[in-house]
Coordinates of C-alpha atoms in Angstrom, one line a residue:
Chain X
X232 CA 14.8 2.0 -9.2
X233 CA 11.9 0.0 -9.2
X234 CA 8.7 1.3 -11.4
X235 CA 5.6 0.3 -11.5
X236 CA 3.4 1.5 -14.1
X237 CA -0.4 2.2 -14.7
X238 CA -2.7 4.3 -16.9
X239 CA -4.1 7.0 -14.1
X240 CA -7.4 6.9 -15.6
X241 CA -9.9 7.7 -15.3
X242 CA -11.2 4.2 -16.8
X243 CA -15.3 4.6 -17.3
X244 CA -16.8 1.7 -17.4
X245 CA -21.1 0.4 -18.2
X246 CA -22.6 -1.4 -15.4
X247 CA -22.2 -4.9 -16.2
X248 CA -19.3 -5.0 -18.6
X249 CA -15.9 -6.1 -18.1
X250 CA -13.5 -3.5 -16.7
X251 CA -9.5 -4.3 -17.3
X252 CA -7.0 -2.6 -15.9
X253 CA -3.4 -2.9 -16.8
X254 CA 0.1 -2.6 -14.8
X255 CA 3.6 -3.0 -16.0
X256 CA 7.0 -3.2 -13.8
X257 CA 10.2 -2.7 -14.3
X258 CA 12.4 -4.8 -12.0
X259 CA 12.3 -8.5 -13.6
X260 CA 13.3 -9.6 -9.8
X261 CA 9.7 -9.1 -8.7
X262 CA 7.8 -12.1 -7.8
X263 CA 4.5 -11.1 -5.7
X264 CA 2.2 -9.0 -7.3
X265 CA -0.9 -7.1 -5.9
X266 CA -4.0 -5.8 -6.7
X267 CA -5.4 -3.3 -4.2
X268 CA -8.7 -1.5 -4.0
X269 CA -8.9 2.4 -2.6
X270 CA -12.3 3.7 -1.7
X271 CA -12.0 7.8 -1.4
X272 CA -10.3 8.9 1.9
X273 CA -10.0 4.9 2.9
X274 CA -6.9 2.9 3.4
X275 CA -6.1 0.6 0.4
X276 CA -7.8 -2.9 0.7
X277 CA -6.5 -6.1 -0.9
X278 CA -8.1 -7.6 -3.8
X279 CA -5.9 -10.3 -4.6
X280 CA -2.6 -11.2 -5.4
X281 CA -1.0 -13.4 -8.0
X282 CA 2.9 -15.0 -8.4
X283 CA 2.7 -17.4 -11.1
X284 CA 2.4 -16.7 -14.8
X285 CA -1.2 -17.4 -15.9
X286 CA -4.8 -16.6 -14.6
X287 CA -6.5 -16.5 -11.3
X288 CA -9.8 -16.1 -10.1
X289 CA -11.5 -15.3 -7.5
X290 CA -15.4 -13.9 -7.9
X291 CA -15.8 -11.5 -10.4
X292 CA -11.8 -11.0 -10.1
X293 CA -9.6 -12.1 -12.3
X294 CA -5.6 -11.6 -12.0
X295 CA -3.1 -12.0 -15.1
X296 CA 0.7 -12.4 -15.4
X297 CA 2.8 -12.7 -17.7
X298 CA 6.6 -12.4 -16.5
X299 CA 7.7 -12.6 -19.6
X300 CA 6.2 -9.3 -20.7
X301 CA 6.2 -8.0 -17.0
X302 CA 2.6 -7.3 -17.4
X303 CA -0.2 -8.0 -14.8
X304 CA -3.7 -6.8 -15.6
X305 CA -7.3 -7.3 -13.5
X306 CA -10.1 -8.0 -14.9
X307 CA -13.4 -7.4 -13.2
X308 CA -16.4 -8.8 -14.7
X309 CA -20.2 -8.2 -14.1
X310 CA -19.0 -4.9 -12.9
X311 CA -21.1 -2.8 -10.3
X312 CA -21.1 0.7 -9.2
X313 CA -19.5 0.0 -5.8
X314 CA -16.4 -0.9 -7.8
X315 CA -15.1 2.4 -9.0
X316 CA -12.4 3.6 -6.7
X317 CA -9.2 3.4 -7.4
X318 CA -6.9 0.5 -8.3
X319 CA -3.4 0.1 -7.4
X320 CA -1.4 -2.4 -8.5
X321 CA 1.9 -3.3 -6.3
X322 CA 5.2 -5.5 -6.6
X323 CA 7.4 -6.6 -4.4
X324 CA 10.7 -8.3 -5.2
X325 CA 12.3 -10.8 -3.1
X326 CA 10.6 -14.1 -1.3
X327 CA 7.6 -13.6 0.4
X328 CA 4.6 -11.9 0.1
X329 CA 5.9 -8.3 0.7
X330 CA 7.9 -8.7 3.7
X331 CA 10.3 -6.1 2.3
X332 CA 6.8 -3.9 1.4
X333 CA 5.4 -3.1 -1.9
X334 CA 6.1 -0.5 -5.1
X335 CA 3.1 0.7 -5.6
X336 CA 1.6 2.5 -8.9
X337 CA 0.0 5.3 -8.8
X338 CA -3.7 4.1 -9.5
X339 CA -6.0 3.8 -12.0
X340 CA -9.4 5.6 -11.1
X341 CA -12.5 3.4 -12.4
X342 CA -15.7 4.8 -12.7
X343 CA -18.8 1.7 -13.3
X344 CA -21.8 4.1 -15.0
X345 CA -25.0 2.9 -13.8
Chain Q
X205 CA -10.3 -9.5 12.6
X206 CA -7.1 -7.7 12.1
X207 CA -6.8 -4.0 13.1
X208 CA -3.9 -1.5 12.4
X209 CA -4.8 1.8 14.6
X210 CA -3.3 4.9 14.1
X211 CA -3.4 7.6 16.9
X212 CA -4.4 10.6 15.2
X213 CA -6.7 10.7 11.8
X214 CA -5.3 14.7 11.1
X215 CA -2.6 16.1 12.8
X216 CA -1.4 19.9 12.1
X217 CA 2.0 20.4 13.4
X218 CA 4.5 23.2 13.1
X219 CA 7.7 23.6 10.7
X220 CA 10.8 22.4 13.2
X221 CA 8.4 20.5 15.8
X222 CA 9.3 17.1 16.5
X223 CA 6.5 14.7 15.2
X224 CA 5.8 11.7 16.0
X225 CA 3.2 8.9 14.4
X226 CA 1.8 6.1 16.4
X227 CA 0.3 2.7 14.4
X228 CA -0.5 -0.5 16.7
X229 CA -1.9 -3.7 15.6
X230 CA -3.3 -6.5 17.4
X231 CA -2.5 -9.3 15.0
X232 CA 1.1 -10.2 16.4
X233 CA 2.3 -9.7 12.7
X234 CA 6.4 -9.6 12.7
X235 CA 6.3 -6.9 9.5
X236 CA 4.8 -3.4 10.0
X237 CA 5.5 -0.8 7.6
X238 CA 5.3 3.2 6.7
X239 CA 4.0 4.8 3.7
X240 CA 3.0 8.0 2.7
X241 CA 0.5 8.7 0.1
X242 CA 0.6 11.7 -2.3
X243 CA -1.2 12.6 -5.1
X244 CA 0.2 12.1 -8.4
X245 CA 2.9 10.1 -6.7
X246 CA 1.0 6.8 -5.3
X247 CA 2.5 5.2 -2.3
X248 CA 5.9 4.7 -1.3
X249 CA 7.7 2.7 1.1
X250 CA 9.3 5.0 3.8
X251 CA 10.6 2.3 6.7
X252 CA 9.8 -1.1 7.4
X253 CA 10.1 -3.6 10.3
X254 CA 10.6 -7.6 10.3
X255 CA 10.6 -7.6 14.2
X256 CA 11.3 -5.3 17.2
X257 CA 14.3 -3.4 17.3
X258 CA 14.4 -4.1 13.6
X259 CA 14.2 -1.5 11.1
X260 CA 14.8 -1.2 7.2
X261 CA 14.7 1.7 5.1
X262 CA 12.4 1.7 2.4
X263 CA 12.4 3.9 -1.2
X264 CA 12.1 7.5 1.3
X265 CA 14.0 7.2 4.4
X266 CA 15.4 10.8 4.5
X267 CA 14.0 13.2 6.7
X268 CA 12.7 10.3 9.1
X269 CA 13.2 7.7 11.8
X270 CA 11.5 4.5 13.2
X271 CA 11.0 2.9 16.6
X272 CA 9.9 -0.4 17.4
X273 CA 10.5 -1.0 20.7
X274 CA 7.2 -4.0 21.1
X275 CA 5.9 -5.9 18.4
X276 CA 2.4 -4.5 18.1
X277 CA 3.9 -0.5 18.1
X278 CA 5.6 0.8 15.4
X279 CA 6.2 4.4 15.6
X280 CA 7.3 6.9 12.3
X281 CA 9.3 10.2 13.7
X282 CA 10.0 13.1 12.0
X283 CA 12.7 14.8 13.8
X284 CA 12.5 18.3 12.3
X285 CA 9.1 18.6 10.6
X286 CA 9.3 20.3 6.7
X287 CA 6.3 21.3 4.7
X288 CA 7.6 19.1 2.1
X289 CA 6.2 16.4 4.9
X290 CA 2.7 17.3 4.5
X291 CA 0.9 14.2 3.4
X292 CA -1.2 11.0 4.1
X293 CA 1.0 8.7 6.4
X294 CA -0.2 5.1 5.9
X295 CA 0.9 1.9 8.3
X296 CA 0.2 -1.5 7.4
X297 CA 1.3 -4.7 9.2
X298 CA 1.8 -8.9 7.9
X299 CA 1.9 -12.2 9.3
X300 CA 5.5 -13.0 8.2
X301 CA 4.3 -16.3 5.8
X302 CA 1.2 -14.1 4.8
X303 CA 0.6 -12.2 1.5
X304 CA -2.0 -9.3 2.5
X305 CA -1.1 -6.3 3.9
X306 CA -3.3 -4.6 6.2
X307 CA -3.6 -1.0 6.4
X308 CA -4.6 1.2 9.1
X309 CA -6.8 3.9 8.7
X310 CA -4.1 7.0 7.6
X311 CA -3.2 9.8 9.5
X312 CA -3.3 13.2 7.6
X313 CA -0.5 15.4 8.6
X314 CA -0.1 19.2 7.7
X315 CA 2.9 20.6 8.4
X316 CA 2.9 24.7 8.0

C-alpha cells in the first residue's frame, strides 16, 4: 500500500519568513512527486513538481528530494497571506507524470500571520 | 486554458438511487481520473482512464464504475448509492507526456 505522509498542521507561519513543509513516502518505486495548493472549497492546483534528487525553483517555491531518505519538502520563501491553504503533497510511481494518478497526503494547513 | 467541468457542484441523492457523475474537459488529454476527497483521509484515486473505452482501477474501486465512451467525457457511476458515499468527488484530466493534473471544480454528493 502506498503512504504518503505529512504533518496535518496547522503550520503558522510570520509574513515574510520561510514556510517548509515536509512529506515522506513509502513506496521507493515512486518517481514523480507533486506539490499541490488547496484554497478552501477549491479544487487542488499545481505548484510544482520535482523527479530528480536535489533542488528546484521556481519563484518563491522551492521543491527538495532526496530518494534516498524518501523525503520531499517545499519551501516557500517571502511568504504572503494568500499562501495559507492547504498543501498536499502527491506521488506517483511508474513513468510519467501521473498517468497512473497520484497518492496523495492528507495536507498540511499553513496559516501566513500578517 | 484547460477546463475540467463537472455537471453538478452538490448533488443530494437517495440511499439505492443510481448516481451518476459527469466531468468533460476540452483539452483532448488521453488521462482523466476520479477522486474523492474526505476529510482526515486526503484524496484517493478511485478510477482512471488512459483513453476511451479504457479504464483502470485506482486505490477505491468498490462500490463504483466508469464510462468513457468519448475522449473528453468521463463519467463516475455509483450503481447503488450508500451513505458511506457521501463526499467531495474530484475529476482531473492530463496530456499523456504532461506532469500537471488539472482538476475540475468538485462535485459534493450527499447521499441520505
Amino acid at each position: 500500500q502506498k503512504e504518503v505522509e505529512q504533518n496535518s498542521g496547522p503550520l503558522s507561519v510570520p509574513e515574510g519568513a520561510i514556510a517548509s513543509l515536509n512529506c515522506t513516502y513509502s513506496d521507493r518505486g515512486s518517481q514523480s512527486f507533486f506539490w499541490y495548493r488547496q484554497y478552501s472549497g477549491k479544487s487542488p492546483e499545481l505548484i510544482m513538481f520535482i523527479y530528480s534528487n536535489g533542488d528546484k525553483e521556481d519563484g518563491r517555491f522551492t521543491a527538495q528530494l532526496n530518494k534516498a531518505s524518501q523525503y520531499v519538502s517545499l519551501l516557500i520563501r517571502d511568504s504572503q497571506p494568500s499562501d495559507s491553504a492547504t498543501y498536499l503533497c502527491a506521488v506517483n510511481v511508474g513513468t510519467g507524470g501521473g498517468a497512473d494518478g497520484l497518492t496523495f497526503g492528507k495536507g498540511t494547513h499553513l496559516i501566513i500571520q500578517p | 486554458d484547460v477546463k475540467v467541468t463537472q455537471s453538478s457542484r452538490y448533488l443530494v441523492k437517495r440511499t439505492g438511487e443510481k448516481v451518476f457523475l459527469e466531468c468533460v474537459q476540452d483539452m483532448d488529454h488521453e488521462n482523466m481520473f476520479w477522486y474523492r476527497q474526505d476529510p482526515g483521509l486526503g484524496l484517493r484515486l478511485i478510477y482512471f482512464s488512459y483513453d476511451v473505452k479504457m479504464k483502470e482501477k485506482g486505490d477505491i474501486p468498490e462500490g463504483y464504475s466508469v464510462s468513457r465512451e468519448k475522449k473528453e467525457r468521463f463519467s463516475l457511476i455509483l450503481e447503488s448509492a450508500s451513505t458511506n458515499q457521501t463526499s467531495m468527488y474530484l475529476c482531473a484530466s492530463l496530456r499523456g507526456s504532461s506532469y500537471e493534473q488539472y482538476f475540475g471544480p468538485g462535485t459534493r454528493l450527499t447521499v441520505t
